[in-house]
Amino acid sequence: MDSPSSPPSDLARELAIEQAHVDLVYEHLEEATRSARKVASQGQDLYRSDRETWVREEDGTALFERDAFAFQAARRLAILDAEHEGLVFGRLDHTDGETRYIGRIGVRDADYEPLVIDWRARAAEPFYRATATDPMGVVRRRVLRCRNDIVVGIEDDLLDSNHGRDDLVIIGEGALMAALKRARGPRMRDIVATIQAEQDEAIRAEHAGVTVISGGPGTGKTVVALHRAAYLLYSNRRRFERGGILVVGPSGLFMDYIERVLPSLGEDSVTLRPIGGVAVDTLGFSASRNDAAEAAAIKGSLRMVPLLKRLVNLPLLDPGADQPPLRVTVKGEALTLDAATLGRIRRDVLTRTRANAGRPAAETAVMAALYERLPGDLELDLPTMTELVKDSALYRMFLQAWWPDLTATDVLRRLASPQVVARVGEGILDGTEQGALAASFAFADWSVADVALLDELVSMLGPIDDSEEPDEPLLFLPDGTEITEVVTTADRLRTVREHDPQADPHDTFTHLLVDEAQDISPMQWRMLRRRGSQASWTIVGDPAQSSWPDPAESERALADLIGSAPNRRYRLSTNYRSPAEVFELAAKVVRPAFPDADLPVAVRSTGVDPALLAVPEEALVAELDRVLADLAGRVEGTIGVIAAPSRLDALAGAELPSVPGEAGRITFLTPLNAKGLEYDAVVVVGPDEIVAESPGGVRVLYVALTRPTQRLVTIDVGRSPGAWRESLR
């Protein structure tokens, strides 16, 4: 972009200079790609065996070496072949005359001299941290805007005028403000070319312990956290790539939105999971449905831990009837165990082992209790009596009903019964809460809050031991005789490990990055801690945007997580997303409900105030159609329509004749699913309904109001303005 101080000839000349360097970088990148492909091809040809039947020991070693060789080559190819929006994006002109180019990955020439420095390298730090007050030896910082390999724009900052040269041209209005004006798309963009100093400090923080990044809406917390993940992998790759980094976000929609950021920064070895999919390793499925506010608050509370323990301890018998005693006959003598004795045995075993591993110990205790009741004149020893009892079909039926193999889903489904909830919830939940909990399971699919409960049950129950299943015939001799597979000592050892009842069934990671942490319930924190018991953490959030009804409880859960570990906190203070006109309104709404809200400073102004509308119910669809048609003509990018869950489906399914061609730009979503997302324009429908149906109340409305980058429209449903507007007076 030309500026009054830089004639077109200056811009054209500078673009040509930068294009020449970018062309040189891509030439060397193509050469590196050809070299990597050659290495990969050679790896496939190495160590080929001339045998077609039996594999010799030396062949096995060669195959391993070939695979490792090919893997490393393929990994390098994946990095080199990745299509990034501008491989080279920055340039530093230093006071000593040195010039450094900054990019998404490092590239060197044939003499191993750097053509581009990786943005995560220490040598690149001045690109993000240098200021006019502390230029760090930099005279001019230049941001290159590229479309693939073509330089299409330049933005300069003069940082040290005292060392400026006469031939040093300064072009543009500032890279950050130019980037902020760009229209939003369906995917989050990286900010690698426009990272600010306070953001860079958080990105490059030490990895050990817990790093907390806080800040209000629009401060870039999420994208800073993702850049931190890329930086950690770059600075300590062996540690973090081997152990893995898990990035957790609030929803599947959010994860789709951010999925391209890390690959664009040169990293693809990070696991991304929404909070409803964290336990996919133990459960095999994810959840996206959100419970009603009351049920979500109950399920997320730590009160569920003792309730679930009672549920596991409750035998799978009719909860409305007394447990029938065990009755067996030995040598004509009837032996019985009453419900109290069986209950005591069950409780004792479950204090020492997990449920699915406890049946042998429980059966041993049952036999010992029966033996105590054996008349002395029978003169049977314990092993003989045990064998006689186990041969009884009645006993086998009892044992299967009393101590079956349990799955987490089967156990949790029992809470759909009000009678079961009443028994396990006595003294933990009041009558109203018990009713809400039971009613919340009247769905075919699991909720996001259920996932943490199911994961807790998996931990309590342990895996089902199926190691004693008989081998299936797998091989056939020439005469047709079936034989089982040959079992080696190594196989037996591997089988023992696979069925270890004390083994952790979940994945573990070296680093956990938790976004929108203010919404993580105490039960979800327990689920996350199981995956990062020895990990370092990056925790990102803003209490003022919390949907959890008790922010103090969330803070206690976070404090428990940190414990005595090294920790550091970074606050991001500048709102880059919201126009000042929009954020001023949002701040007025949240301040009365949450006086301690961390309100950042909005640095942009569009000159367009939010439009506050009100329409009767019957006119809502027509008004929404009109508003969306108007916004589609005023913004270039995306439009979000945010409404309470009870209204969303009707709006999303309504016929909006004025905007059929814009459907791909428009997204309908709930406030909770809007967490972490942003749109050029946002329409908030029924703000009072959002407050009423959200566990976080006004704080969740605050989230909805701070999603737009350009324009905000609110529509109250009714013939008078909503109650939420009282704070605006």
XYZ file of C-alpha atoms in Angstrom:
729
model
C 0.000 0.000 0.000
C 1.361 3.455 -0.937
C 1.573 6.173 1.673
C 1.830 9.951 1.265
C 5.481 9.825 2.292
C 6.489 7.101 -0.171
C 5.998 7.631 -3.914
C 5.047 4.637 -6.070
C 8.602 4.344 -7.378
C 9.900 3.670 -3.857
C 7.317 0.963 -3.275
C 7.954 -0.686 -6.635
C 11.708 -0.683 -6.051
C 11.383 -2.138 -2.536
C 8.949 -4.826 -3.732
C 11.429 -5.846 -6.418
C 14.254 -6.076 -3.876
C 12.198 -8.280 -1.545
C 10.883 -10.408 -4.419
C 14.427 -11.184 -5.515
C 15.284 -12.512 -2.074
C 12.055 -14.511 -1.818
C 12.779 -16.061 -5.231
C 16.239 -17.075 -3.995
C 14.698 -18.674 -0.896
C 12.257 -20.697 -2.953
C 15.010 -21.869 -5.298
C 16.920 -23.321 -2.341
C 13.695 -24.699 -0.879
C 12.978 -26.565 -4.133
C 16.508 -27.956 -4.121
C 16.039 -29.151 -0.524
C 12.748 -30.764 -1.529
C 14.366 -32.623 -4.432
C 17.130 -33.791 -2.104
C 14.617 -35.055 0.458
C 12.684 -36.947 -2.226
C 15.903 -38.559 -3.402
C 16.743 -39.621 0.140
C 13.251 -41.076 0.584
C 13.561 -43.027 -2.670
C 16.977 -44.367 -1.720
C 15.588 -45.408 1.647
C 13.007 -47.602 -0.062
C 15.709 -49.340 -2.104
C 18.112 -49.990 0.757
C 18.549 -53.417 2.332
C 16.038 -55.261 0.129
C 16.031 -58.982 0.972
C 16.565 -61.523 -1.791
C 14.363 -63.969 0.120
C 10.600 -64.146 -0.510
C 9.660 -66.453 2.358
C 11.454 -66.501 5.667
C 12.801 -63.216 7.050
C 16.378 -63.457 8.249
C 17.541 -61.611 11.362
C 19.778 -59.320 9.317
C 16.856 -58.574 7.004
C 14.722 -57.557 9.963
C 17.376 -55.114 11.120
C 17.706 -53.722 7.612
C 13.956 -53.249 7.293
C 13.905 -51.312 10.543
C 16.763 -49.101 9.375
C 15.059 -48.554 6.024
C 11.772 -47.564 7.684
C 13.492 -45.145 10.051
C 15.432 -43.682 7.124
C 12.263 -43.249 5.050
C 10.330 -41.818 7.989
C 12.847 -39.040 8.559
C 12.913 -38.229 4.858
C 9.130 -38.191 4.650
C 8.925 -35.968 7.705
C 11.299 -33.470 6.122
C 9.260 -33.597 2.907
C 6.062 -32.845 4.772
C 7.625 -29.674 6.166
C 9.074 -28.601 2.825
C 5.907 -29.350 0.836
C 3.564 -27.554 3.232
C 1.759 -24.648 1.586
C 2.117 -21.636 3.854
C 0.730 -18.138 3.428
C 4.066 -16.453 2.964
C 7.107 -18.535 3.858
C 9.106 -15.310 4.301
C 7.268 -12.619 6.230
C 9.815 -10.376 7.942
C 13.058 -8.500 7.608
C 15.305 -6.817 10.176
C 17.835 -4.143 9.256
C 20.360 -3.837 12.096
C 22.517 -0.915 13.149
C 25.669 -2.856 12.146
C 24.405 -3.191 8.579
C 23.347 -6.845 8.887
C 20.049 -7.866 7.325
C 18.042 -10.852 8.591
C 14.938 -12.344 7.030
C 12.396 -14.068 9.268
C 10.129 -16.910 8.130
C 8.027 -19.896 9.112
C 10.930 -22.345 8.772
C 14.681 -21.860 8.490
C 16.288 -22.057 5.043
C 20.034 -21.994 4.303
C 22.026 -21.664 1.095
C 24.640 -24.075 -0.242
C 27.276 -22.565 2.062
C 24.969 -23.086 5.032
C 24.412 -19.361 5.419
C 20.897 -18.470 6.621
C 18.569 -17.125 3.956
C 15.621 -17.219 6.366
C 15.678 -17.524 10.162
C 12.963 -19.611 11.789
C 10.590 -17.291 13.692
C 11.103 -19.344 16.867
C 14.882 -18.969 16.881
C 16.486 -16.643 19.421
C 17.924 -14.558 16.593
C 14.347 -13.721 15.545
C 13.284 -12.311 18.933
C 13.979 -8.651 18.017
C 11.391 -8.953 15.256
C 8.726 -9.254 17.972
C 10.232 -7.442 20.950
C 12.064 -4.462 19.529
C 10.391 -1.105 20.158
C 11.290 2.526 19.598
C 12.196 2.665 23.312
C 14.330 -0.483 23.133
C 15.190 -1.118 19.462
C 17.497 -4.066 20.316
C 19.919 -3.032 17.588
C 17.229 -2.848 14.897
C 16.851 0.224 12.700
C 13.946 -0.918 10.549
C 11.477 -3.771 10.991
C 9.710 -4.781 7.802
C 6.725 -7.097 7.403
C 6.333 -8.735 3.996
C 2.840 -9.690 2.911
C 3.048 -12.555 0.452
C 0.551 -14.551 -1.546
C 2.306 -17.903 -1.854
C 5.707 -16.900 -3.305
C 4.748 -13.435 -4.541
C 5.427 -10.335 -2.413
C 2.284 -8.183 -2.613
C 2.804 -5.682 0.208
C 5.258 -4.111 2.629
C 4.746 -2.485 6.039
C 7.646 -0.820 7.873
C 8.417 0.407 11.385
C 11.359 2.778 11.960
C 12.643 1.803 15.407
C 15.933 3.707 15.680
C 15.959 7.029 13.832
C 19.386 7.891 15.246
C 20.973 5.119 13.183
C 18.786 5.501 10.119
C 20.392 5.643 6.686
C 19.433 8.004 3.897
C 18.700 5.074 1.582
C 16.455 3.315 4.128
C 12.895 3.669 2.786
C 9.961 3.511 5.217
C 6.691 2.275 3.685
C 3.150 1.667 4.926
C 0.849 2.311 7.868
C 2.060 -0.380 10.277
C 1.725 -4.129 9.844
C -0.462 -4.793 12.864
C -3.203 -2.316 12.020
C -3.201 -3.455 8.401
C -3.630 -7.072 9.487
C -6.455 -6.209 11.871
C -8.478 -4.689 9.045
C -8.427 -7.864 6.968
C -11.686 -9.807 6.649
C -12.047 -12.989 8.720
C -12.444 -16.389 7.100
C -13.679 -19.779 8.336
C -10.239 -20.643 9.781
C -8.058 -18.813 12.283
C -4.952 -17.210 10.809
C -1.609 -17.223 12.532
C -0.168 -13.918 13.782
C 3.424 -14.942 13.253
C 4.164 -11.756 11.289
C 2.475 -9.397 13.761
C 3.204 -10.807 17.212
C 3.486 -8.001 19.751
C 6.044 -7.755 22.557
C 3.772 -8.827 25.439
C 2.528 -11.737 23.333
C 6.052 -12.806 22.414
C 7.052 -12.844 26.078
C 4.294 -15.370 26.834
C 5.114 -17.447 23.755
C 8.779 -17.849 24.727
C 8.244 -18.464 28.451
C 10.042 -21.372 30.117
C 8.291 -24.694 29.628
C 8.625 -26.097 33.173
C 5.649 -25.999 35.512
C 2.548 -23.999 34.654
C 2.252 -20.938 32.431
C -1.005 -18.990 32.795
C -1.957 -16.573 30.014
C -4.889 -14.313 30.868
C -6.583 -11.422 29.145
C -9.947 -10.144 28.045
C -11.706 -10.785 24.731
C -9.762 -10.136 21.555
C -6.327 -10.040 23.172
C -5.082 -12.983 21.105
C -4.850 -15.520 23.956
C -5.675 -18.493 21.756
C -3.368 -17.714 18.879
C -0.575 -16.813 21.323
C -1.020 -20.196 23.000
C -0.817 -22.005 19.651
C 2.339 -20.122 18.736
C 3.683 -21.171 22.149
C 3.059 -24.827 21.283
C 5.025 -24.372 18.059
C 7.812 -22.609 19.964
C 8.047 -25.379 22.581
C 8.415 -28.014 19.871
C 11.097 -25.962 18.162
C 13.098 -25.167 21.301
C 12.936 -28.624 22.926
C 11.802 -30.967 20.187
C 13.089 -34.215 21.650
C 11.151 -33.738 24.878
C 7.864 -32.508 23.487
C 7.667 -34.486 20.272
C 8.374 -37.744 22.090
C 5.900 -37.108 24.900
C 3.403 -35.161 22.836
C 1.522 -31.892 23.262
C -2.244 -31.957 23.783
C -4.208 -28.827 22.867
C -7.696 -28.703 24.404
C -10.390 -26.266 23.279
C -14.041 -25.652 24.132
C -15.763 -27.261 21.134
C -15.329 -29.163 17.889
C -16.244 -26.012 15.972
C -13.404 -24.203 17.732
C -10.928 -26.973 16.938
C -11.913 -26.820 13.244
C -11.321 -23.072 13.394
C -7.760 -23.350 14.749
C -6.628 -26.564 13.047
C -4.531 -24.837 10.349
C -2.578 -22.539 12.648
C 0.067 -25.018 13.814
C 0.718 -26.569 10.376
C 1.137 -23.048 8.992
C 3.846 -22.514 11.620
C 5.702 -25.650 10.543
C 4.287 -28.036 13.173
C 1.927 -30.967 12.724
C 2.875 -33.191 15.665
C 0.346 -31.774 18.143
C -2.863 -33.511 19.225
C -5.979 -31.299 19.150
C -9.091 -32.330 21.079
C -12.221 -30.464 22.146
C -13.058 -30.820 25.831
C -15.826 -33.233 24.839
C -13.247 -35.394 23.053
C -10.434 -35.475 25.613
C -11.433 -38.974 26.743
C -11.689 -40.427 23.238
C -8.678 -42.547 24.210
C -10.649 -44.359 26.933
C -14.202 -44.068 25.590
C -13.756 -44.271 21.834
C -16.126 -41.362 21.153
C -16.551 -37.609 21.630
C -19.523 -35.541 22.765
C -20.739 -32.146 21.623
C -24.145 -31.740 23.303
C -24.279 -29.365 26.265
C -26.518 -30.048 29.262
C -28.980 -27.546 30.637
C -27.393 -25.120 33.085
C -28.518 -26.856 36.303
C -27.471 -30.329 35.184
C -24.107 -29.064 33.872
C -23.358 -27.436 37.234
C -24.124 -30.676 39.092
C -22.140 -32.912 36.753
C -19.111 -30.632 36.839
C -18.989 -30.403 40.628
C -16.554 -32.424 42.728
C -19.573 -33.776 44.591
C -19.837 -36.255 41.733
C -16.709 -38.109 42.901
C -18.255 -39.641 46.054
C -21.544 -40.095 44.182
C -19.826 -42.128 41.458
C -17.997 -44.210 44.065
C -21.357 -45.103 45.599
C -22.693 -45.921 42.141
C -19.834 -48.331 41.447
C -20.403 -49.920 44.865
C -24.121 -50.406 44.150
C -24.682 -53.923 42.779
C -26.579 -54.302 39.528
C -29.719 -55.506 41.254
C -33.159 -53.979 41.641
C -32.452 -50.780 43.587
C -35.918 -50.842 45.074
C -35.508 -54.215 46.733
C -33.193 -55.583 49.413
C -30.285 -57.523 48.011
C -31.101 -61.233 48.192
C -28.662 -63.343 50.191
C -26.367 -65.928 48.672
C -27.627 -69.455 49.315
C -25.710 -72.593 48.290
C -25.816 -76.232 49.344
C -22.661 -78.129 50.289
C -22.965 -81.842 51.143
C -26.609 -81.275 52.006
C -25.877 -78.267 54.241
C -27.391 -74.900 53.256
C -24.908 -72.037 53.570
C -26.066 -68.409 53.273
C -24.553 -64.952 53.262
C -26.851 -62.042 53.998
C -26.887 -58.689 52.245
C -24.896 -56.972 54.995
C -22.052 -59.485 54.754
C -21.940 -59.279 50.978
C -21.982 -55.479 51.159
C -19.099 -55.466 53.606
C -17.064 -57.752 51.320
C -17.777 -55.541 48.332
C -16.742 -52.368 50.118
C -13.578 -53.962 51.479
C -12.478 -55.224 48.049
C -13.193 -51.909 46.332
C -10.979 -50.059 48.804
C -8.057 -52.175 47.633
C -8.630 -52.652 43.912
C -10.642 -51.414 40.983
C -14.001 -53.012 40.302
C -13.173 -54.939 37.125
C -10.075 -56.412 38.749
C -11.787 -57.187 42.049
C -13.846 -60.268 41.278
C -11.123 -62.825 42.222
C -10.539 -61.096 45.580
C -14.290 -60.815 46.180
C -14.815 -64.475 45.358
C -12.009 -65.470 47.737
C -13.627 -63.423 50.504
C -17.051 -64.983 49.775
C -15.583 -68.479 50.027
C -13.876 -67.625 53.310
C -17.167 -66.289 54.706
C -19.037 -69.425 53.590
C -16.370 -71.644 55.092
C -16.853 -69.961 58.465
C -20.499 -71.097 58.322
C -19.636 -74.695 57.442
C -20.584 -77.183 60.202
C -17.510 -78.696 61.803
C -18.664 -82.274 61.328
C -18.408 -82.081 57.547
C -14.622 -82.090 57.774
C -14.071 -80.273 54.448
C -11.056 -78.106 53.818
C -11.440 -74.710 52.149
C -10.167 -75.747 48.667
C -12.564 -78.691 48.530
C -15.534 -76.606 49.628
C -14.590 -73.892 47.130
C -14.539 -76.397 44.275
C -17.956 -77.748 45.266
C -19.493 -74.255 45.488
C -18.046 -73.104 42.172
C -19.576 -76.109 40.450
C -23.019 -74.855 41.451
C -24.957 -73.182 38.616
C -26.855 -71.155 41.217
C -23.612 -69.751 42.587
C -22.287 -68.898 39.110
C -25.503 -67.010 38.337
C -25.230 -65.120 41.620
C -21.590 -64.146 41.014
C -22.351 -62.848 37.538
C -25.185 -60.682 38.857
C -23.331 -59.556 41.986
C -19.938 -58.788 40.413
C -20.242 -58.491 36.615
C -17.710 -56.900 34.297
C -18.653 -53.234 34.185
C -18.314 -50.613 31.482
C -18.385 -46.907 32.291
C -21.327 -46.267 29.987
C -23.444 -49.036 31.554
C -22.725 -47.749 35.041
C -23.449 -44.083 34.278
C -26.687 -44.934 32.468
C -28.021 -46.173 35.798
C -28.352 -42.549 36.877
C -31.323 -42.235 34.520
C -33.274 -44.017 37.295
C -34.546 -41.601 39.954
C -34.424 -44.450 42.482
C -30.727 -45.063 41.818
C -29.959 -41.325 41.998
C -31.823 -41.113 45.307
C -29.751 -43.935 46.790
C -26.323 -42.738 45.647
C -27.104 -39.035 45.996
C -28.436 -39.084 49.540
C -26.636 -36.458 51.604
C -24.767 -35.237 48.500
C -27.510 -33.720 46.340
C -30.823 -32.257 47.460
C -34.115 -33.431 45.988
C -34.202 -30.826 43.218
C -30.652 -31.606 42.175
C -31.354 -35.327 42.195
C -34.299 -34.780 39.860
C -32.254 -32.599 37.497
C -29.442 -35.164 37.402
C -31.738 -38.086 36.585
C -33.612 -36.081 33.932
C -30.353 -35.102 32.225
C -29.816 -38.703 31.112
C -33.057 -38.795 29.114
C -31.016 -38.439 25.911
C -29.688 -40.980 23.453
C -26.318 -39.238 23.196
C -23.832 -38.311 25.870
C -23.161 -34.702 26.817
C -19.831 -32.885 27.131
C -20.154 -32.974 30.939
C -20.840 -36.733 30.808
C -17.440 -37.362 29.212
C -15.599 -36.330 32.387
C -17.891 -38.560 34.488
C -17.349 -41.508 32.160
C -13.594 -40.986 32.276
C -13.755 -40.907 36.071
C -15.633 -44.218 35.997
C -13.075 -45.742 33.631
C -10.428 -44.847 36.206
C -12.502 -46.321 39.039
C -13.521 -49.496 37.205
C -10.318 -50.363 35.390
C -10.217 -52.387 32.169
C -12.198 -55.571 31.711
C -9.819 -58.519 31.918
C -10.386 -60.718 28.881
C -6.964 -62.342 29.000
C -8.447 -65.733 29.819
C -10.410 -65.995 26.577
C -9.478 -69.220 24.728
C -7.326 -68.941 21.662
C -9.201 -69.270 18.376
C -7.914 -71.776 15.817
C -5.801 -69.741 13.483
C -3.611 -72.193 11.559
C -4.398 -75.314 9.568
C -2.095 -78.232 8.946
C -2.035 -79.859 5.495
C -4.307 -82.674 6.756
C -6.954 -80.146 7.819
C -6.183 -80.295 11.532
C -6.751 -77.000 13.315
C -4.082 -75.720 15.669
C -3.910 -72.526 17.655
C -1.359 -69.820 16.927
C 2.117 -70.473 18.258
C 2.548 -68.453 21.462
C 6.018 -67.278 22.420
C 7.293 -66.103 25.771
C 7.317 -62.538 24.431
C 3.649 -62.923 23.456
C 2.778 -64.045 26.957
C 4.620 -61.123 28.515
C 2.885 -58.733 26.126
C -0.497 -60.235 27.019
C 0.155 -59.700 30.712
C 0.947 -56.039 30.096
C -2.136 -55.549 27.944
C -4.394 -56.850 30.693
C -2.678 -55.228 33.645
C -5.687 -54.205 35.792
C -3.723 -51.329 37.279
C -2.558 -49.931 33.930
C -3.693 -46.453 32.924
C -6.037 -46.737 29.933
C -5.639 -43.100 28.895
C -3.003 -41.316 26.831
C -0.442 -39.186 28.628
C 1.325 -36.107 27.295
C 4.415 -34.070 28.103
C 2.630 -30.725 27.765
C -1.035 -29.751 27.979
C -2.324 -26.503 26.522
C -5.840 -25.730 27.781
C -7.725 -22.896 26.105
C -10.871 -21.225 27.517
C -9.753 -22.661 30.863
C -12.282 -20.551 32.761
C -14.992 -22.956 31.509
C -13.286 -26.144 32.673
C -15.293 -27.727 35.477
C -13.583 -29.361 38.478
C -14.494 -32.811 37.114
C -12.981 -31.906 33.744
C -9.798 -30.743 35.464
C -9.537 -34.232 36.998
C -9.914 -35.728 33.517
C -7.177 -33.474 32.154
C -4.817 -34.162 35.052
C -4.930 -37.876 34.301
C -3.420 -37.069 30.906
C -0.789 -34.702 32.255
C 0.191 -35.932 35.691
C 3.882 -35.374 34.887
C 3.371 -32.678 32.265
C 4.053 -28.982 32.009
C 1.000 -26.832 31.285
C -0.089 -23.711 29.429
C -3.463 -22.491 30.703
C -5.330 -19.772 28.841
C -8.490 -18.040 30.007
C -10.495 -15.090 31.254
C -12.731 -15.472 34.353
C -15.047 -12.734 33.079
C -16.029 -15.028 30.173
C -16.635 -18.073 32.350
C -19.717 -20.206 31.776
C -19.052 -22.090 35.022
C -21.495 -20.767 37.662
C -18.900 -20.661 40.441
C -15.694 -18.969 39.189
C -14.161 -19.255 42.663
C -14.446 -23.052 42.465
C -12.670 -22.996 39.109
C -9.896 -20.866 40.600
C -9.484 -23.379 43.440
C -9.267 -26.210 40.925
C -6.570 -24.298 39.043
C -4.682 -23.600 42.271
C -4.800 -27.313 43.113
C -3.425 -28.117 39.667
C -0.507 -25.705 40.042
C 0.290 -26.736 43.601
C 3.950 -26.073 44.330
C 5.067 -26.355 40.699
C 6.983 -23.456 39.118
C 4.456 -21.074 37.620
C 4.328 -17.775 35.832
C 1.472 -15.525 34.735
C 1.197 -13.279 31.704
C -1.550 -10.752 31.115
C -2.452 -9.603 27.613
C -3.818 -6.089 27.880
C -4.765 -5.031 24.356
C -7.980 -5.972 22.558
C -7.094 -6.289 18.874
C -10.372 -7.881 17.790
C -13.223 -5.695 18.980
C -13.830 -2.178 17.695
C -13.906 0.306 20.575
C -17.595 0.975 19.925
C -18.466 -2.706 20.388
C -16.244 -3.328 23.380
C -17.513 -0.271 25.225
C -21.019 -1.760 25.098
C -19.818 -5.233 26.145
C -17.832 -3.802 29.067
C -20.892 -1.961 30.375
C -22.842 -5.237 30.302
C -20.327 -7.397 32.163
C -19.024 -4.908 34.727
C -22.101 -4.956 37.073
C -22.196 -8.778 37.056
C -18.444 -9.253 37.381
C -16.769 -6.159 38.869
C -13.328 -7.801 38.762
C -13.464 -8.343 35.000
C -10.126 -7.828 33.262
C -11.116 -5.302 30.594
C -8.431 -4.784 27.938
C -7.958 -1.638 25.869
C -9.532 -1.740 22.408
C -7.119 -0.156 19.929
C -9.364 0.097 16.869
C -12.371 2.205 16.015
C -14.720 1.706 13.058
C -16.999 4.651 13.704
C -20.012 2.300 13.656
C -22.005 1.891 16.886
C -23.758 -1.412 17.655
C -27.352 -1.579 16.421
C -29.780 -2.476 19.224
C -33.066 -3.730 17.778
C -36.281 -5.133 19.228
C -39.027 -6.955 17.319
C -42.116 -8.987 18.258
C -41.824 -12.764 18.073
C -43.784 -13.050 14.845
C -41.499 -10.589 13.052
C -38.182 -12.086 14.152
C -37.390 -14.194 11.068
C -38.190 -11.355 8.667
C -36.065 -8.924 10.680
C -33.163 -11.366 10.863
C -33.374 -11.844 7.103
C -33.202 -8.085 6.593
C -30.288 -7.651 9.022
C -28.225 -10.453 7.461
C -28.796 -9.121 3.947
C -27.626 -5.683 5.072
C -24.532 -7.037 6.861
C -23.590 -9.230 3.904
C -23.288 -6.098 1.829
C -21.246 -4.210 4.424
C -18.600 -6.778 5.448
C -16.475 -9.002 3.257
C -15.970 -11.941 5.586
C -17.938 -14.110 7.972
C -21.168 -13.438 9.887
C -22.139 -15.208 13.114
C -25.710 -15.516 14.422
C -25.616 -16.309 18.151
C -28.752 -17.396 20.006
C -29.785 -19.407 23.061
C -29.995 -23.200 22.560
C -33.801 -23.203 22.761
C -34.075 -20.825 19.790
C -31.095 -21.749 17.639
C -32.521 -24.662 15.620
C -35.587 -22.685 14.567
C -33.436 -19.792 13.365
C -30.954 -22.018 11.543
C -33.798 -23.818 9.791
C -35.766 -20.698 8.865
C -36.035 -19.643 5.249
C -34.076 -16.455 4.717
C -34.804 -15.511 1.103
C -32.679 -12.366 1.032
C -29.357 -14.118 1.747
C -29.348 -17.538 0.007
C -26.085 -16.781 -1.771
C -24.425 -15.770 1.484
C -25.234 -18.992 3.349
C -21.619 -20.146 3.280
C -20.540 -17.003 5.104
C -23.168 -17.257 7.839
C -22.851 -19.517 10.902
C -25.610 -20.166 13.468
C -24.298 -21.145 16.888
C -24.896 -21.034 20.636
C -22.880 -18.733 22.902
C -20.930 -21.680 24.313
C -19.963 -22.837 20.828
C -18.911 -19.276 20.001
C -16.121 -19.455 22.585
C -12.796 -18.476 21.026
C -14.302 -17.680 17.613
C -14.593 -14.374 15.793
C -16.627 -13.033 12.877
C -16.608 -9.820 10.876
C -20.201 -9.215 11.937
C -22.310 -10.785 14.702
C -26.052 -10.829 15.309
C -26.997 -11.665 18.906
C -30.616 -12.830 19.033
C -32.470 -12.740 22.366
C -29.770 -11.557 24.800
C -32.080 -12.122 27.796
C -32.659 -15.717 26.666
C -28.907 -16.259 26.492
C -28.525 -15.018 30.067
C -31.396 -17.220 31.310
C -30.227 -20.428 29.613
C -26.491 -20.167 30.269
C -24.844 -21.405 33.479
C -22.611 -18.341 33.449
C -25.473 -15.880 32.896
C -24.321 -12.391 31.909
C -20.718 -13.582 31.501
C -21.816 -15.790 28.603
C -23.680 -12.875 26.998
C -20.409 -10.942 27.300
C -18.774 -13.676 25.204
C -21.405 -13.309 22.485
C -21.126 -9.533 22.386
C -17.342 -9.606 21.913
C -17.155 -11.920 18.882
C -17.364 -9.298 16.053
C -14.364 -7.593 14.477
C -16.424 -4.930 12.704
C -20.176 -4.783 13.374
C -22.546 -5.891 16.117
C -26.348 -6.138 15.968
C -28.552 -7.290 18.867
C -32.203 -8.265 18.445
C -34.466 -8.406 21.492
C -37.469 -10.663 20.976
C -40.517 -8.883 22.343
C -42.247 -5.573 22.040
C -39.931 -3.811 24.492
C -36.153 -3.650 25.021
C -34.660 -6.504 27.046
C -33.685 -6.359 30.697
C -30.016 -6.795 29.749
C -29.993 -3.185 28.501
C -30.418 -1.771 31.999
C -26.644 -1.724 32.437
C -26.313 0.485 29.335
C -28.182 3.430 30.840
